[in-house]
Amino acid sequence: MYLRGYNGLGGCFGYGDGFFGPWMMMGSGVLLLVAVIIAAVILFKMASSKKRGDSSLELLKLRYAKGEISEAEYLKMKKVLSK
């Protein structure tokens, strides 16, 4: 009698499938997992794009240091990569 819920039918806090029943808890867990995966993918893509841009500049500096390109070409390419 005391554990049957607020309406006597096993609703909210009783034995029945109230608002926070097993399906609601499982659904919120799945949504949380999906949100974490999406956030991880976005952060990974942001980090990899930064690394790719940095490596391009480093490669450009290396080519300039080796004398493969002139100073004018270096400055022009650096300006393009910095955008």
Short mmCIF file of N, CA, C and O in Angstrom, two decimals:
data_model
loop_
_atom_site.label_atom_id
_atom_site.label_comp_id
_atom_site.label_asym_id
_atom_site.label_seq_id
_atom_site.Cartn_x
_atom_site.Cartn_y
_atom_site.Cartn_z
N MET A 1 0.82 -1.18 0.00
CA MET A 1 0.00 0.00 0.00
C MET A 1 0.87 1.26 0.00
O MET A 1 0.59 2.20 -0.69
N TYR A 2 1.97 1.25 0.76
CA TYR A 2 2.81 2.44 0.81
C TYR A 2 3.74 2.56 -0.39
O TYR A 2 4.20 3.62 -0.72
N LEU A 3 4.04 1.47 -1.06
CA LEU A 3 4.99 1.48 -2.15
C LEU A 3 4.32 1.40 -3.52
O LEU A 3 4.95 1.05 -4.49
N ARG A 4 3.09 1.76 -3.62
CA ARG A 4 2.36 1.62 -4.87
C ARG A 4 2.35 2.90 -5.70
O ARG A 4 1.80 2.95 -6.77
N GLY A 5 2.96 3.98 -5.26
CA GLY A 5 3.01 5.21 -6.03
C GLY A 5 2.05 6.25 -5.49
O GLY A 5 1.25 6.00 -4.59
N TYR A 6 2.12 7.42 -6.09
CA TYR A 6 1.31 8.52 -5.58
C TYR A 6 -0.16 8.37 -5.90
O TYR A 6 -1.01 8.94 -5.25
N ASN A 7 -0.52 7.61 -6.93
CA ASN A 7 -1.92 7.46 -7.27
C ASN A 7 -2.47 6.07 -6.94
O ASN A 7 -3.57 5.74 -7.33
N GLY A 8 -1.65 5.25 -6.29
CA GLY A 8 -2.11 3.93 -5.90
C GLY A 8 -2.01 2.90 -7.01
O GLY A 8 -2.34 1.75 -6.82
N LEU A 9 -1.57 3.29 -8.20
CA LEU A 9 -1.49 2.37 -9.32
C LEU A 9 -0.06 2.00 -9.68
O LEU A 9 0.19 1.40 -10.71
N GLY A 10 0.89 2.39 -8.86
CA GLY A 10 2.28 2.05 -9.14
C GLY A 10 2.93 3.03 -10.10
O GLY A 10 3.74 2.62 -10.92
N GLY A 11 2.61 4.27 -10.01
CA GLY A 11 3.08 5.27 -10.95
C GLY A 11 4.49 5.76 -10.66
O GLY A 11 5.46 5.03 -10.79
N CYS A 12 4.62 6.98 -10.22
CA CYS A 12 5.89 7.70 -10.16
C CYS A 12 6.97 7.00 -9.33
O CYS A 12 8.04 6.73 -9.82
N PHE A 13 6.71 6.69 -8.08
CA PHE A 13 7.73 6.10 -7.22
C PHE A 13 7.41 4.66 -6.82
O PHE A 13 8.09 4.08 -5.99
N GLY A 14 6.44 4.08 -7.42
CA GLY A 14 6.04 2.72 -7.06
C GLY A 14 6.71 1.68 -7.94
O GLY A 14 7.80 1.86 -8.45
N TYR A 15 6.03 0.57 -8.13
CA TYR A 15 6.59 -0.53 -8.90
C TYR A 15 6.37 -0.36 -10.40
O TYR A 15 7.01 -1.02 -11.20
N GLY A 16 5.50 0.49 -10.82
CA GLY A 16 5.14 0.59 -12.22
C GLY A 16 6.14 1.39 -13.04
O GLY A 16 7.18 1.81 -12.57
N ASP A 17 5.79 1.58 -14.29
CA ASP A 17 6.63 2.34 -15.20
C ASP A 17 6.23 3.81 -15.13
O ASP A 17 5.51 4.32 -15.96
N GLY A 18 6.74 4.49 -14.14
CA GLY A 18 6.47 5.91 -13.98
C GLY A 18 7.33 6.71 -14.94
O GLY A 18 7.89 6.19 -15.90
N PHE A 19 7.45 7.99 -14.71
CA PHE A 19 8.21 8.88 -15.58
C PHE A 19 9.67 8.47 -15.66
O PHE A 19 10.27 8.52 -16.71
N PHE A 20 10.24 8.05 -14.54
CA PHE A 20 11.64 7.62 -14.52
C PHE A 20 11.75 6.10 -14.52
O PHE A 20 12.54 5.52 -13.81
N GLY A 21 11.00 5.48 -15.38
CA GLY A 21 11.04 4.03 -15.50
C GLY A 21 12.30 3.57 -16.21
O GLY A 21 13.16 4.38 -16.59
N PRO A 22 12.44 2.28 -16.41
CA PRO A 22 13.66 1.76 -17.03
C PRO A 22 13.88 2.26 -18.46
O PRO A 22 15.00 2.49 -18.87
N TRP A 23 12.82 2.47 -19.22
CA TRP A 23 12.97 2.93 -20.60
C TRP A 23 13.45 4.37 -20.66
O TRP A 23 14.25 4.73 -21.52
N MET A 24 12.97 5.18 -19.73
CA MET A 24 13.40 6.58 -19.68
C MET A 24 14.88 6.67 -19.31
O MET A 24 15.63 7.45 -19.89
N MET A 25 15.30 5.88 -18.36
CA MET A 25 16.70 5.90 -17.92
C MET A 25 17.61 5.38 -19.04
O MET A 25 18.68 5.92 -19.28
N MET A 26 17.18 4.33 -19.73
CA MET A 26 17.98 3.78 -20.82
C MET A 26 18.06 4.79 -21.97
O MET A 26 19.12 4.98 -22.57
N GLY A 27 16.95 5.43 -22.27
CA GLY A 27 16.93 6.42 -23.35
C GLY A 27 17.82 7.61 -23.05
O GLY A 27 18.55 8.08 -23.92
N SER A 28 17.81 8.09 -21.81
CA SER A 28 18.67 9.22 -21.47
C SER A 28 20.14 8.80 -21.49
O SER A 28 21.01 9.60 -21.85
N GLY A 29 20.43 7.57 -21.14
CA GLY A 29 21.80 7.07 -21.21
C GLY A 29 22.29 7.00 -22.64
O GLY A 29 23.43 7.36 -22.93
N VAL A 30 21.45 6.57 -23.53
CA VAL A 30 21.81 6.49 -24.95
C VAL A 30 22.03 7.89 -25.51
O VAL A 30 22.99 8.13 -26.24
N LEU A 31 21.15 8.83 -25.17
CA LEU A 31 21.32 10.21 -25.63
C LEU A 31 22.61 10.82 -25.11
O LEU A 31 23.31 11.53 -25.84
N LEU A 32 22.94 10.54 -23.87
CA LEU A 32 24.19 11.05 -23.30
C LEU A 32 25.40 10.45 -24.04
O LEU A 32 26.35 11.16 -24.36
N LEU A 33 25.35 9.18 -24.32
CA LEU A 33 26.44 8.52 -25.05
C LEU A 33 26.61 9.11 -26.45
O LEU A 33 27.72 9.37 -26.89
N VAL A 34 25.51 9.35 -27.14
CA VAL A 34 25.56 9.94 -28.48
C VAL A 34 26.15 11.34 -28.41
O VAL A 34 26.98 11.72 -29.24
N ALA A 35 25.76 12.13 -27.41
CA ALA A 35 26.29 13.49 -27.26
C ALA A 35 27.79 13.47 -27.01
O ALA A 35 28.53 14.29 -27.56
N VAL A 36 28.27 12.54 -26.20
CA VAL A 36 29.70 12.43 -25.92
C VAL A 36 30.47 12.03 -27.18
O VAL A 36 31.54 12.58 -27.47
N ILE A 37 29.93 11.12 -27.96
CA ILE A 37 30.59 10.69 -29.19
C ILE A 37 30.66 11.84 -30.20
O ILE A 37 31.70 12.07 -30.81
N ILE A 38 29.57 12.59 -30.34
CA ILE A 38 29.56 13.72 -31.26
C ILE A 38 30.58 14.77 -30.83
O ILE A 38 31.33 15.31 -31.65
N ALA A 39 30.62 15.07 -29.54
CA ALA A 39 31.59 16.05 -29.03
C ALA A 39 33.02 15.58 -29.28
O ALA A 39 33.89 16.38 -29.65
N ALA A 40 33.29 14.30 -29.08
CA ALA A 40 34.64 13.77 -29.31
C ALA A 40 35.04 13.87 -30.77
O ALA A 40 36.17 14.24 -31.09
N VAL A 41 34.11 13.58 -31.68
CA VAL A 41 34.40 13.67 -33.11
C VAL A 41 34.69 15.11 -33.51
O VAL A 41 35.65 15.38 -34.25
N ILE A 42 33.90 16.06 -33.01
CA ILE A 42 34.12 17.47 -33.34
C ILE A 42 35.47 17.94 -32.81
O ILE A 42 36.23 18.61 -33.53
N LEU A 43 35.80 17.60 -31.58
CA LEU A 43 37.08 18.01 -31.01
C LEU A 43 38.25 17.37 -31.75
O LEU A 43 39.28 18.02 -31.97
N PHE A 44 38.11 16.12 -32.16
CA PHE A 44 39.17 15.44 -32.91
C PHE A 44 39.40 16.11 -34.26
O PHE A 44 40.54 16.32 -34.67
N LYS A 45 38.31 16.47 -34.94
CA LYS A 45 38.45 17.13 -36.24
C LYS A 45 39.08 18.51 -36.10
O LYS A 45 39.90 18.91 -36.93
N MET A 46 38.72 19.24 -35.05
CA MET A 46 39.32 20.55 -34.83
C MET A 46 40.81 20.42 -34.54
O MET A 46 41.61 21.20 -35.06
N ALA A 47 41.19 19.46 -33.74
CA ALA A 47 42.60 19.27 -33.40
C ALA A 47 43.41 18.82 -34.61
O ALA A 47 44.53 19.27 -34.82
N SER A 48 42.85 17.94 -35.42
CA SER A 48 43.60 17.45 -36.58
C SER A 48 43.75 18.53 -37.64
O SER A 48 44.76 18.57 -38.33
N SER A 49 42.78 19.42 -37.78
CA SER A 49 42.92 20.49 -38.77
C SER A 49 43.98 21.49 -38.34
O SER A 49 44.70 22.04 -39.18
N LYS A 50 44.13 21.73 -37.05
CA LYS A 50 45.18 22.63 -36.57
C LYS A 50 46.56 22.02 -36.84
O LYS A 50 47.47 22.70 -37.26
N LYS A 51 46.71 20.74 -36.58
CA LYS A 51 47.98 20.07 -36.81
C LYS A 51 48.35 20.09 -38.28
O LYS A 51 49.49 20.28 -38.64
N ARG A 52 47.38 19.89 -39.13
CA ARG A 52 47.63 19.87 -40.56
C ARG A 52 48.12 21.25 -41.03
O ARG A 52 49.04 21.35 -41.81
N GLY A 53 47.51 22.31 -40.54
CA GLY A 53 47.93 23.65 -40.91
C GLY A 53 49.33 23.96 -40.41
O GLY A 53 50.14 24.58 -41.10
N ASP A 54 49.65 23.54 -39.22
CA ASP A 54 50.98 23.77 -38.66
C ASP A 54 52.04 23.01 -39.46
O ASP A 54 53.12 23.52 -39.70
N SER A 55 51.74 21.80 -39.86
CA SER A 55 52.73 21.02 -40.59
C SER A 55 52.98 21.62 -41.97
O SER A 55 54.10 21.54 -42.49
N SER A 56 51.97 22.26 -42.55
CA SER A 56 52.17 22.91 -43.84
C SER A 56 53.14 24.07 -43.72
O SER A 56 54.02 24.25 -44.57
N LEU A 57 52.98 24.86 -42.68
CA LEU A 57 53.90 25.97 -42.45
C LEU A 57 55.31 25.47 -42.17
O LEU A 57 56.29 26.05 -42.63
N GLU A 58 55.41 24.41 -41.40
CA GLU A 58 56.73 23.85 -41.10
C GLU A 58 57.40 23.33 -42.38
O GLU A 58 58.61 23.52 -42.56
N LEU A 59 56.63 22.70 -43.24
CA LEU A 59 57.18 22.21 -44.50
C LEU A 59 57.63 23.38 -45.38
O LEU A 59 58.70 23.32 -46.01
N LEU A 60 56.85 24.45 -45.38
CA LEU A 60 57.22 25.63 -46.15
C LEU A 60 58.52 26.24 -45.62
O LEU A 60 59.42 26.60 -46.40
N LYS A 61 58.65 26.33 -44.30
CA LYS A 61 59.89 26.85 -43.70
C LYS A 61 61.09 25.97 -44.06
O LYS A 61 62.17 26.47 -44.34
N LEU A 62 60.88 24.68 -44.05
CA LEU A 62 61.96 23.75 -44.38
C LEU A 62 62.40 23.91 -45.84
O LEU A 62 63.60 23.93 -46.13
N ARG A 63 61.44 24.05 -46.74
CA ARG A 63 61.78 24.25 -48.15
C ARG A 63 62.54 25.55 -48.36
O ARG A 63 63.47 25.62 -49.16
N TYR A 64 62.14 26.60 -47.63
CA TYR A 64 62.84 27.88 -47.73
C TYR A 64 64.26 27.76 -47.18
O TYR A 64 65.22 28.28 -47.75
N ALA A 65 64.40 27.07 -46.06
CA ALA A 65 65.71 26.89 -45.44
C ALA A 65 66.66 26.08 -46.35
O ALA A 65 67.86 26.35 -46.39
N LYS A 66 66.11 25.12 -47.08
CA LYS A 66 66.94 24.31 -47.98
C LYS A 66 67.29 25.07 -49.26
O LYS A 66 68.15 24.63 -50.01
N GLY A 67 66.59 26.18 -49.50
CA GLY A 67 66.87 26.95 -50.71
C GLY A 67 66.07 26.50 -51.91
O GLY A 67 66.36 26.87 -53.05
N GLU A 68 65.05 25.68 -51.70
CA GLU A 68 64.23 25.19 -52.80
C GLU A 68 63.33 26.27 -53.37
O GLU A 68 62.95 26.22 -54.54
N ILE A 69 62.95 27.25 -52.53
CA ILE A 69 62.09 28.35 -52.97
C ILE A 69 62.73 29.67 -52.57
O ILE A 69 63.52 29.74 -51.62
N SER A 70 62.37 30.71 -53.30
CA SER A 70 62.94 32.04 -53.01
C SER A 70 62.18 32.69 -51.86
O SER A 70 61.12 32.20 -51.43
N GLU A 71 62.71 33.83 -51.41
CA GLU A 71 62.06 34.56 -50.31
C GLU A 71 60.69 35.07 -50.75
O GLU A 71 59.73 35.02 -49.97
N ALA A 72 60.58 35.53 -51.97
CA ALA A 72 59.30 36.04 -52.47
C ALA A 72 58.25 34.91 -52.50
O ALA A 72 57.10 35.09 -52.10
N GLU A 73 58.68 33.73 -52.99
CA GLU A 73 57.76 32.59 -53.02
C GLU A 73 57.36 32.17 -51.61
O GLU A 73 56.20 31.84 -51.35
N TYR A 74 58.33 32.18 -50.70
CA TYR A 74 58.07 31.82 -49.31
C TYR A 74 57.03 32.76 -48.70
O TYR A 74 56.06 32.30 -48.08
N LEU A 75 57.23 34.05 -48.86
CA LEU A 75 56.31 35.03 -48.27
C LEU A 75 54.91 34.92 -48.89
O LEU A 75 53.90 35.02 -48.19
N LYS A 76 54.86 34.69 -50.19
CA LYS A 76 53.57 34.54 -50.87
C LYS A 76 52.82 33.31 -50.36
O LYS A 76 51.64 33.36 -50.03
N MET A 77 53.52 32.18 -50.27
CA MET A 77 52.89 30.94 -49.80
C MET A 77 52.51 31.03 -48.32
O MET A 77 51.47 30.50 -47.91
N LYS A 78 53.34 31.68 -47.55
CA LYS A 78 53.04 31.83 -46.12
C LYS A 78 51.78 32.66 -45.92
O LYS A 78 50.95 32.35 -45.07
N LYS A 79 51.62 33.69 -46.73
CA LYS A 79 50.42 34.53 -46.65
C LYS A 79 49.18 33.72 -46.99
O LYS A 79 48.14 33.82 -46.33
N VAL A 80 49.27 32.87 -48.02
CA VAL A 80 48.15 32.03 -48.42
C VAL A 80 47.80 31.02 -47.33
O VAL A 80 46.64 30.81 -46.98
N LEU A 81 48.83 30.40 -46.72
CA LEU A 81 48.57 29.39 -45.68
C LEU A 81 48.08 29.99 -44.38
O LEU A 81 47.39 29.32 -43.60
N SER A 82 48.39 31.24 -44.13
CA SER A 82 47.99 31.87 -42.87
C SER A 82 46.53 32.28 -42.86
O SER A 82 45.99 32.60 -41.81
N LYS A 83 45.88 32.30 -44.00
CA LYS A 83 44.46 32.70 -44.07
C LYS A 83 43.57 31.71 -43.42
O LYS A 83 43.69 30.61 -43.32
#
